[in-house]
XYZ file of C-alpha atoms in Angstrom:
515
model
C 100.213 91.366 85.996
C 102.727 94.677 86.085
C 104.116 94.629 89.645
C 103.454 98.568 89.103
C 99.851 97.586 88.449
C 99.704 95.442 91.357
C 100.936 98.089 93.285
C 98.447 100.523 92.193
C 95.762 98.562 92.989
C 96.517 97.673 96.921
C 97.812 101.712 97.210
C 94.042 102.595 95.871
C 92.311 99.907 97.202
C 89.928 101.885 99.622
C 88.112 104.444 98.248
C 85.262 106.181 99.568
C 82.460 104.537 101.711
C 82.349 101.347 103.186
C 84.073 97.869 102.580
C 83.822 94.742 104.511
C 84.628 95.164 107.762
C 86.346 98.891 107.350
C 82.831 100.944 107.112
C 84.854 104.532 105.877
C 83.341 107.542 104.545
C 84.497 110.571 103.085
C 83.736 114.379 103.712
C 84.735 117.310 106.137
C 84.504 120.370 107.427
C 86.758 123.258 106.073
C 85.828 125.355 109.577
C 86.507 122.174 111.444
C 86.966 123.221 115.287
C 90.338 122.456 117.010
C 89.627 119.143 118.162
C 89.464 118.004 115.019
C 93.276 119.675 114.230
C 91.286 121.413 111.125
C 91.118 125.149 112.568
C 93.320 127.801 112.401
C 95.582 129.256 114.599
C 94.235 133.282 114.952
C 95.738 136.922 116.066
C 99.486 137.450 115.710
C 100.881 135.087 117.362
C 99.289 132.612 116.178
C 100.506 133.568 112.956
C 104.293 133.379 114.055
C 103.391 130.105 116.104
C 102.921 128.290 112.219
C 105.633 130.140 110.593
C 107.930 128.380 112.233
C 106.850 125.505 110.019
C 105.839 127.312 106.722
C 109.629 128.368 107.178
C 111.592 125.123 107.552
C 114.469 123.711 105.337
C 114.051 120.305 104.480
C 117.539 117.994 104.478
C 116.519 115.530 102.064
C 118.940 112.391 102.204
C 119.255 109.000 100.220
C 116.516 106.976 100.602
C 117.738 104.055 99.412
C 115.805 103.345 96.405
C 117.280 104.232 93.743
C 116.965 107.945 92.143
C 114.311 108.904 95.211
C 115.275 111.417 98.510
C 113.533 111.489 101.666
C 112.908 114.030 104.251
C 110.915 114.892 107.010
C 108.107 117.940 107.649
C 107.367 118.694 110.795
C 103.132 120.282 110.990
C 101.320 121.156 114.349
C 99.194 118.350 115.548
C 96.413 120.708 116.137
C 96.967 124.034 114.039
C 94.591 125.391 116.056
C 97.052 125.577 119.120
C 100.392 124.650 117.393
C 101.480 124.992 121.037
C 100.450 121.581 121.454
C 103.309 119.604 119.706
C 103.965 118.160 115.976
C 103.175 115.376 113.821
C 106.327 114.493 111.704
C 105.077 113.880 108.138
C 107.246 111.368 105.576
C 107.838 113.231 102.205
C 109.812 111.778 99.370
C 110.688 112.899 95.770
C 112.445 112.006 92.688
C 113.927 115.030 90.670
C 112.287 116.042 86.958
C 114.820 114.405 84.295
C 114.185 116.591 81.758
C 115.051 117.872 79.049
C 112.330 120.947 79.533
C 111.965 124.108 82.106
C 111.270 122.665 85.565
C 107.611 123.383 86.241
C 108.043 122.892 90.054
C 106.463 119.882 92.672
C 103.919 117.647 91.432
C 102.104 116.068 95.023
C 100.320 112.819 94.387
C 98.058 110.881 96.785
C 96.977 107.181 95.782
C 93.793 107.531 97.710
C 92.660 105.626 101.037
C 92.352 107.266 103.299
C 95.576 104.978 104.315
C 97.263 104.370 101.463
C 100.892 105.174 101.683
C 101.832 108.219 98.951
C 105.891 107.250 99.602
C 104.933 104.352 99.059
C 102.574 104.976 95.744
C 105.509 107.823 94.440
C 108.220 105.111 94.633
C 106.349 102.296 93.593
C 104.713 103.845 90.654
C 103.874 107.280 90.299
C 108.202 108.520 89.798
C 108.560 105.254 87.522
C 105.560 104.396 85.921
C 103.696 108.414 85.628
C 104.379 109.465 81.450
C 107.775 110.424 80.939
C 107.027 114.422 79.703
C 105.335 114.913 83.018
C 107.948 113.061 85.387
C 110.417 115.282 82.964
C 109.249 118.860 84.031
C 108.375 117.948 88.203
C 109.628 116.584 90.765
C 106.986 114.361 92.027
C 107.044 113.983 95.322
C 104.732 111.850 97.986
C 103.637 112.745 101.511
C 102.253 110.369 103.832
C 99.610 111.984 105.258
C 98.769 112.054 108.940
C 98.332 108.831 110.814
C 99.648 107.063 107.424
C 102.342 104.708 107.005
C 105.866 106.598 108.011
C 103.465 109.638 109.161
C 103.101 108.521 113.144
C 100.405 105.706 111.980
C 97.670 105.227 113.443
C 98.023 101.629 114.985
C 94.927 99.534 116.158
C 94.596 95.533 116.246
C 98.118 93.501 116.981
C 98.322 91.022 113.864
C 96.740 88.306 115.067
C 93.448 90.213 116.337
C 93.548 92.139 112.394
C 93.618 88.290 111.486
C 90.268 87.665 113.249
C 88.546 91.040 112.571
C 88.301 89.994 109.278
C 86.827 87.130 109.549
C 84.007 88.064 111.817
C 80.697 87.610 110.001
C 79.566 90.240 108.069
C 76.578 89.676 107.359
C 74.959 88.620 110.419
C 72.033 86.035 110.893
C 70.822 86.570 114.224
C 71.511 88.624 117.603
C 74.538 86.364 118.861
C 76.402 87.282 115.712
C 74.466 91.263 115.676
C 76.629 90.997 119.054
C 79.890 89.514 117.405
C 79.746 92.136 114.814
C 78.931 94.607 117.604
C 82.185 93.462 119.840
C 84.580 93.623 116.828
C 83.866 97.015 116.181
C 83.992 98.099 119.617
C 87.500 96.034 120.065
C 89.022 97.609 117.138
C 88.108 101.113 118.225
C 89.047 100.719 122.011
C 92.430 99.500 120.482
C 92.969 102.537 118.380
C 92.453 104.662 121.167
C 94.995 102.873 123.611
C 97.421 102.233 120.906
C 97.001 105.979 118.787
C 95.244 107.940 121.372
C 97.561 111.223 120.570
C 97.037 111.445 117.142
C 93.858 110.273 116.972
C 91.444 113.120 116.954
C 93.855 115.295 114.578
C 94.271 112.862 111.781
C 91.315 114.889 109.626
C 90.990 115.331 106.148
C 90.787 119.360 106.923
C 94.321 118.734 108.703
C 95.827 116.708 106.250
C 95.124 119.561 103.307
C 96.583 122.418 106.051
C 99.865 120.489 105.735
C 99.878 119.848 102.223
C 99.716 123.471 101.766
C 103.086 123.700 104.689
C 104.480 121.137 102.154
C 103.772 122.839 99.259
C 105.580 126.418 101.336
C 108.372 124.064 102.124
C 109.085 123.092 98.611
C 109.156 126.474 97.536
C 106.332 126.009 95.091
C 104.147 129.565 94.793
C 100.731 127.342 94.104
C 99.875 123.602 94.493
C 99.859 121.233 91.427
C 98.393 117.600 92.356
C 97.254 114.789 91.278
C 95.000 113.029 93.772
C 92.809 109.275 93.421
C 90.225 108.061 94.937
C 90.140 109.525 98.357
C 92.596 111.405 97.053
C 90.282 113.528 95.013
C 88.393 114.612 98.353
C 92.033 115.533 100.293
C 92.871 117.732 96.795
C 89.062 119.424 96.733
C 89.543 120.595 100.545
C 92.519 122.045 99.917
C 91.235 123.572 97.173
C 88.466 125.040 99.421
C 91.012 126.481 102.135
C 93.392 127.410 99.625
C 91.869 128.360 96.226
C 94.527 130.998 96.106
C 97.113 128.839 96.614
C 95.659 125.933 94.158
C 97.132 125.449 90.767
C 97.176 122.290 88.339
C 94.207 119.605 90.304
C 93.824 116.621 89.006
C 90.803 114.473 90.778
C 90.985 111.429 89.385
C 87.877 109.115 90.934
C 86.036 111.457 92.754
C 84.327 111.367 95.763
C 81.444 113.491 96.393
C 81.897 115.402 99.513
C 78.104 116.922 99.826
C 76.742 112.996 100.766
C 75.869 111.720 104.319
C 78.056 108.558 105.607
C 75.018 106.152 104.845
C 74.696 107.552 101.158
C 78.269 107.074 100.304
C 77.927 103.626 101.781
C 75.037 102.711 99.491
C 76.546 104.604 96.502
C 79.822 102.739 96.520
C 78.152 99.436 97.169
C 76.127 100.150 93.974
C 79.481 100.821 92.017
C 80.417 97.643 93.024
C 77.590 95.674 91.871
C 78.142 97.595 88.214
C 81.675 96.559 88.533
C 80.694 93.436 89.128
C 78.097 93.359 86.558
C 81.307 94.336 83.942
C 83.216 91.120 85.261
C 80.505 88.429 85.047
C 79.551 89.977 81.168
C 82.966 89.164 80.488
C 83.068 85.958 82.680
C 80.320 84.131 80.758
C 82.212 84.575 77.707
C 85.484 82.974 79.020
C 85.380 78.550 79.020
C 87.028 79.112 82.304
C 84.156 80.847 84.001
C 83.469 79.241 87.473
C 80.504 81.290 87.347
C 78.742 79.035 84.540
C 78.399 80.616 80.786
C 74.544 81.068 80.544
C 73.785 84.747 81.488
C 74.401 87.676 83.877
C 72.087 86.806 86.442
C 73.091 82.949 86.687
C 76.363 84.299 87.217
C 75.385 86.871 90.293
C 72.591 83.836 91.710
C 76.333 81.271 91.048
C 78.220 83.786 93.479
C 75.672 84.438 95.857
C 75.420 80.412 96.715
C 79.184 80.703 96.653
C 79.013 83.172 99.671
C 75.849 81.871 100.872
C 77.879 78.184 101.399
C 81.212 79.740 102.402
C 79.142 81.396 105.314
C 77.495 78.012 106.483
C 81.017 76.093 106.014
C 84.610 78.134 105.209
C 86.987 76.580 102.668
C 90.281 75.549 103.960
C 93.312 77.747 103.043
C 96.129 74.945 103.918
C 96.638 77.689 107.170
C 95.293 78.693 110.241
C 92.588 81.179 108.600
C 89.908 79.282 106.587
C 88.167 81.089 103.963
C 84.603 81.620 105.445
C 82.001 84.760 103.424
C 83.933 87.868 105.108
C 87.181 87.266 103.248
C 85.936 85.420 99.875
C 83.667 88.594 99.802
C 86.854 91.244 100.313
C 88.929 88.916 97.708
C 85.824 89.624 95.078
C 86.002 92.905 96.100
C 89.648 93.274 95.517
C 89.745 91.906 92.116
C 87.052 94.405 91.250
C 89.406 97.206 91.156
C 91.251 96.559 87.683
C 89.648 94.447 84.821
C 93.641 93.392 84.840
C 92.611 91.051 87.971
C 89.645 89.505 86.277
C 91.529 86.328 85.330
C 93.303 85.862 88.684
C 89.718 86.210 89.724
C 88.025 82.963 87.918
C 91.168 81.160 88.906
C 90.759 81.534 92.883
C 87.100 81.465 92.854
C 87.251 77.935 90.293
C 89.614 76.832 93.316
C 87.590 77.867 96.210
C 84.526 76.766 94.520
C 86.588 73.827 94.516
C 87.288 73.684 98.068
C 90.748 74.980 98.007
C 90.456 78.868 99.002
C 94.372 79.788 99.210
C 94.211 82.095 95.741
C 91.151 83.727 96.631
C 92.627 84.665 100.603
C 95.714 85.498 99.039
C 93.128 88.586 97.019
C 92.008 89.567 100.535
C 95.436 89.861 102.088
C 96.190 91.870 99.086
C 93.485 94.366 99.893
C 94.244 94.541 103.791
C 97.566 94.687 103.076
C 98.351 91.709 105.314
C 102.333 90.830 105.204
C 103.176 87.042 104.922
C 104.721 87.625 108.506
C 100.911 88.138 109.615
C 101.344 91.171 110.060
C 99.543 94.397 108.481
C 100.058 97.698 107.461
C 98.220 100.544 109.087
C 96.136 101.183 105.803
C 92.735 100.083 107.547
C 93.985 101.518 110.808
C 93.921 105.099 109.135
C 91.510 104.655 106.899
C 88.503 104.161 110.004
C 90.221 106.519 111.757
C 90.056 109.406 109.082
C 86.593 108.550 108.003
C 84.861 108.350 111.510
C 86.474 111.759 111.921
C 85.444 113.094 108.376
C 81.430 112.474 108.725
C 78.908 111.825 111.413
C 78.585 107.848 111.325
C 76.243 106.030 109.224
C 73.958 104.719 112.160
C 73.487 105.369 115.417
C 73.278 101.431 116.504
C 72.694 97.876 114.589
C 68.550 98.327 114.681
C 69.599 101.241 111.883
C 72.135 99.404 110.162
C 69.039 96.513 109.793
C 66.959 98.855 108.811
C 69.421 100.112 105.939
C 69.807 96.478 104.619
C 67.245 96.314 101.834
C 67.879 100.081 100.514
C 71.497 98.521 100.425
C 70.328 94.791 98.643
C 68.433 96.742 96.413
C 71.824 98.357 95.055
C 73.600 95.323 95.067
C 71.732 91.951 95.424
C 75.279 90.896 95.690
C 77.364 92.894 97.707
C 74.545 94.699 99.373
C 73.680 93.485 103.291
C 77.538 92.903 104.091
C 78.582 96.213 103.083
C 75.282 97.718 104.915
C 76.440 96.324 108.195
C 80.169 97.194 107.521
C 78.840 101.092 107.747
C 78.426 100.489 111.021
C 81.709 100.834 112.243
C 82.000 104.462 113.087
C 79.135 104.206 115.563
C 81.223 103.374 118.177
C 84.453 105.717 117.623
C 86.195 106.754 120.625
C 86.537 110.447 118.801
C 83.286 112.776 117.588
C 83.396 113.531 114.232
C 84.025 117.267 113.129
C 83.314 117.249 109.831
C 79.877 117.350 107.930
C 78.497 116.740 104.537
C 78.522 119.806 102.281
C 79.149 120.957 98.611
C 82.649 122.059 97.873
C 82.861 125.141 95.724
C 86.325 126.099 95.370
C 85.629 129.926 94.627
C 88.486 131.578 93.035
C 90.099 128.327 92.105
C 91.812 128.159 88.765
C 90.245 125.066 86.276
C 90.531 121.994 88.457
C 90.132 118.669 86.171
C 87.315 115.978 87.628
C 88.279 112.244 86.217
C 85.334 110.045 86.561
C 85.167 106.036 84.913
C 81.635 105.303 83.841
C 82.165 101.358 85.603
C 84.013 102.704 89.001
C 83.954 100.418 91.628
C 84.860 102.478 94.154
C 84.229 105.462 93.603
C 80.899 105.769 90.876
C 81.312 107.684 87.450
C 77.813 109.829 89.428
C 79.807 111.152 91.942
C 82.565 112.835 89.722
C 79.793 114.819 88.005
C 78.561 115.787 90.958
C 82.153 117.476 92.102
C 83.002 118.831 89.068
C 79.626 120.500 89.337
C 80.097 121.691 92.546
C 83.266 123.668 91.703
C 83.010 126.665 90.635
C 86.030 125.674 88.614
C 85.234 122.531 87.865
C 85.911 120.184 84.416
C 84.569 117.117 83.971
C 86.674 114.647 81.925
C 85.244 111.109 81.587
C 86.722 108.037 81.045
C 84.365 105.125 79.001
C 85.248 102.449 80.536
C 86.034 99.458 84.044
C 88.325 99.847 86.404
C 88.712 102.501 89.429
C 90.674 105.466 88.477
C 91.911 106.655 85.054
C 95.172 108.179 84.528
C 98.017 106.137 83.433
C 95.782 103.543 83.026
C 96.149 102.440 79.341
C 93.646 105.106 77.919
C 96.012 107.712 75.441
C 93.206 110.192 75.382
C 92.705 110.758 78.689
C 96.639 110.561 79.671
C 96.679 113.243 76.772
C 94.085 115.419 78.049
C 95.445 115.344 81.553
C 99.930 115.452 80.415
C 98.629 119.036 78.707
C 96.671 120.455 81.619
C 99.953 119.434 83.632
C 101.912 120.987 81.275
C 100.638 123.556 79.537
C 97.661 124.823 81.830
C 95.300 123.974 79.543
C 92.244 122.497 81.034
C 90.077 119.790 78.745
C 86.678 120.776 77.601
C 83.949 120.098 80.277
C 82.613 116.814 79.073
C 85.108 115.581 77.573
C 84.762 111.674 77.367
C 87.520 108.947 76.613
C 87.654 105.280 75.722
């Protein structure tokens, strides 16, 4: 597979609502009180308190990857009392090429919450986006709060990452109710004692203020982005604070922001039984199918034994970490992302099925971004700690999470009761959430473009329509086919549609669809 691809997929890996043992959720609220670091600053000087930072230079320096600069921008940590100290956000950019008038900054965000946009800018997005757009912007990536080089969030050591993700899942009785119970608690008292001063301002609402300092910074008069995934819900609040200031949007994989924590949960975890759906259809046909070649639902009752026999007895990995349901279910999970990772997929499950679970581990790893050093990136560190701030949690203790279970197994037989319990991580974050479920209208935003894949995974084609009928500006462009996400992703049409809104303004017709 295209290292580029590969790259994509672990920078977009979390999307929305739950996974595994990560339980996020997606939505905010644009009058967000101070805690959360989403107000504003009010009266005069308040106002001069945060032009100190709409007014800064940036001294962009080698990064050391070729053709890319770096910098630094310094935003309040609460920009309700800017008073209170900054956050120092990572920002890098590669120049437009040309030939062509320079249209300006192009902002991309590869989703998450967590995922690294440095990273995603020079790993794909300044190489890999098409050549007119990288030719008329400089595209440039900003770590959001809490992310990567943006003061991360930290939370488990290595080793303790290593066995949160093995905890069970999907739990059979009250000692491992508990288990599941004590992991969550452990991984939130450790984000508190290792994070504790960014933790409570590390909101969506906060992370669109500063994309709008960003976008002051960069001398650029309105915003033009291009957001996935979770991405799509950072680039719709800004769009809510700041529909004067919004220009070119691209939401590609859109969340929906007016659902509850438990609803996003369920959602997703029925996108990822359609996903999965996509992959056995095309399994069965394929002699290498570990999953048998008779139907569909052979397939799903062949993986569910699978799970069901990797939870009574874990595969060895030739390592410390044997592959037991938790992480065979994540490296499923992973491959469902890009149809691209279907083959890699019958390969590690024929292995593990096989009692050898290295390949499909080495799919989980992928998706927690776990280094071969054993240690991990802070992508799941951020991506609970933005979420549990973003939306009341999902449950308020494991008797509601049980209760949730069937609603859950009735949108995926397959996926369903491990992702129910995984929603209930948030029930036990150290900091209240400030933001709440609600429609985002966007009035007196200019055409914003919605992306939605009728097979999402992640992020279902259901909740695209949704958004791009919640904005008053709103376009929906639809792409026919698997996969999470849509741009750059093989499909001419919709790269088309989406290279002349970037470039020429020009919105697609609402309802456009793709193949």
């Amino acid at each position: 597979m295209d290292s580029r691809r590969l790259f994509r997929i672990s920078a977009t890996a979390l999307a929305a609502a739950g996974l595994i043992l990560s339980g996020c959720t997606g939505g905010s609220d644009a009058a967000a009180p101070s805690s959360s670091g989403g107000g504003t600053a009010s009266g005069a000087a308040g106002a001069t308190a945060l032009q100190k930072y709409y007014g800064q230079k940036v001294s962009w320096r080698d990064c050391g990857v070729a053709d890319f600069q770096c910098g630094t921008v310094l935003v309040p940590l609460d920009y309700a009392k800017p008073e209170a100290g900054d956050v120092k956000l990572a920002v890098s950019r590669v120049r437009a090429t040309g030939p062509g008038k320079r249209l300006g900054s192009l902002l991309v965000n590869p989703g998450g919450p967590g995922g690294s946009a440095v990273g995603y800018l020079q790993g794909y997005a300044g190489i890999g986006y098409p050549a007119p757009v990288r030719a008329r912007y400089d595209i440039v990536g900003v770590d959001p709060r809490g992310v990567a080089r943006s003061e991360p969030v930290e939370c488990l050591t290595g080793p303790r990452m290593d066995a949160y993700t093995q905890v069970d899942q999907t739990p059979d009785d009250a000692a491992e109710t508990r288990a599941l119970e004590a992991a969550f608690k452990e991984f939130a008292a450790a984000c508190e004692k290792r994070s504790g001063r960014v933790l409570p301002y590390v909101s969506t609402v906060a992370a669109a203020r500063d994309m709008d300092v960003v976008r002051e910074v960069l001398g650029d008069r309105k915003l033009t982005y291009v957001g996935a995934s979770y991405g799509t819900f950072l680039g719709a609040t800004y769009a809510e604070l700041f529909p004067d200031k919004t220009g070119r949007l691209v939401l590609d994989g859109a969340m929906d922001p007016s659902l509850s924590a438990v609803d996003l949960n369920r959602d997703q975890t029925g996108g990822f039984e359609t996903a999965f759906k996509a992959f056995a259809a095309d399994c069965v046909r394929q002699r290498d199918c570990p999953l048998g070649t008779e139907s569909v639902p052979a397939a799903t009752a062949a993986l569910q034994r699978f799970f069901h026999d990797v939870d009574a007895k874990p595969v060895p990995t030739g390592e410390s970490r044997p592959l037991g349901e938790s992480l065979a279910t994540t490296g499923v999970i992973a491959a469902m992302y890009d149809e691209a990772a279907w083959p890699q997929l019958r390969k590690a499950l024929t292995r593990a099925m096989g009692g050898e679970g290295s390949s499909l581990l080495a799919l989980a790893d992928s998706y927690y971004e776990r280094e071969a050093d054993g240690s991990y990136a802070n992508l799941m560190s951020a991506n609970a700690a933005v979420n549990c701030l973003d939306l009341p949690p999902a449950y308020t203790g494991p008797e509601a999470a049980e209760k949730a279970v069937p609603s859950f197994e009735q949108a995926s037989p397959v996926f369903g009761r491990g992702l129910a319990w995984a929603a209930l991580n948030c029930t036990y974050w150290p900091t209240p959430a400030t933001g709440r479920p609600h429609r985002i209208t966007a009035e007196g935003a200019p055409p914003i473009v919605v992306v939605g894949t009728t097979r999402d995974p992640a992020t279902p084609y259901k909740w695209a329509r949704s958004l791009a009928a919640q904005l008053s500006s709103g376009t929906l462009l639809t792409y026919e086919g698997d996969g999470h996400t849509a741009y750059g992703r093989g499909s001419d049409c919709i790269d088309t549609a989406i290279n002349t809104y970037l470039l020429e303004g020009t919105a697609p017709t609402d309802g456009k669809r793709c193949s």
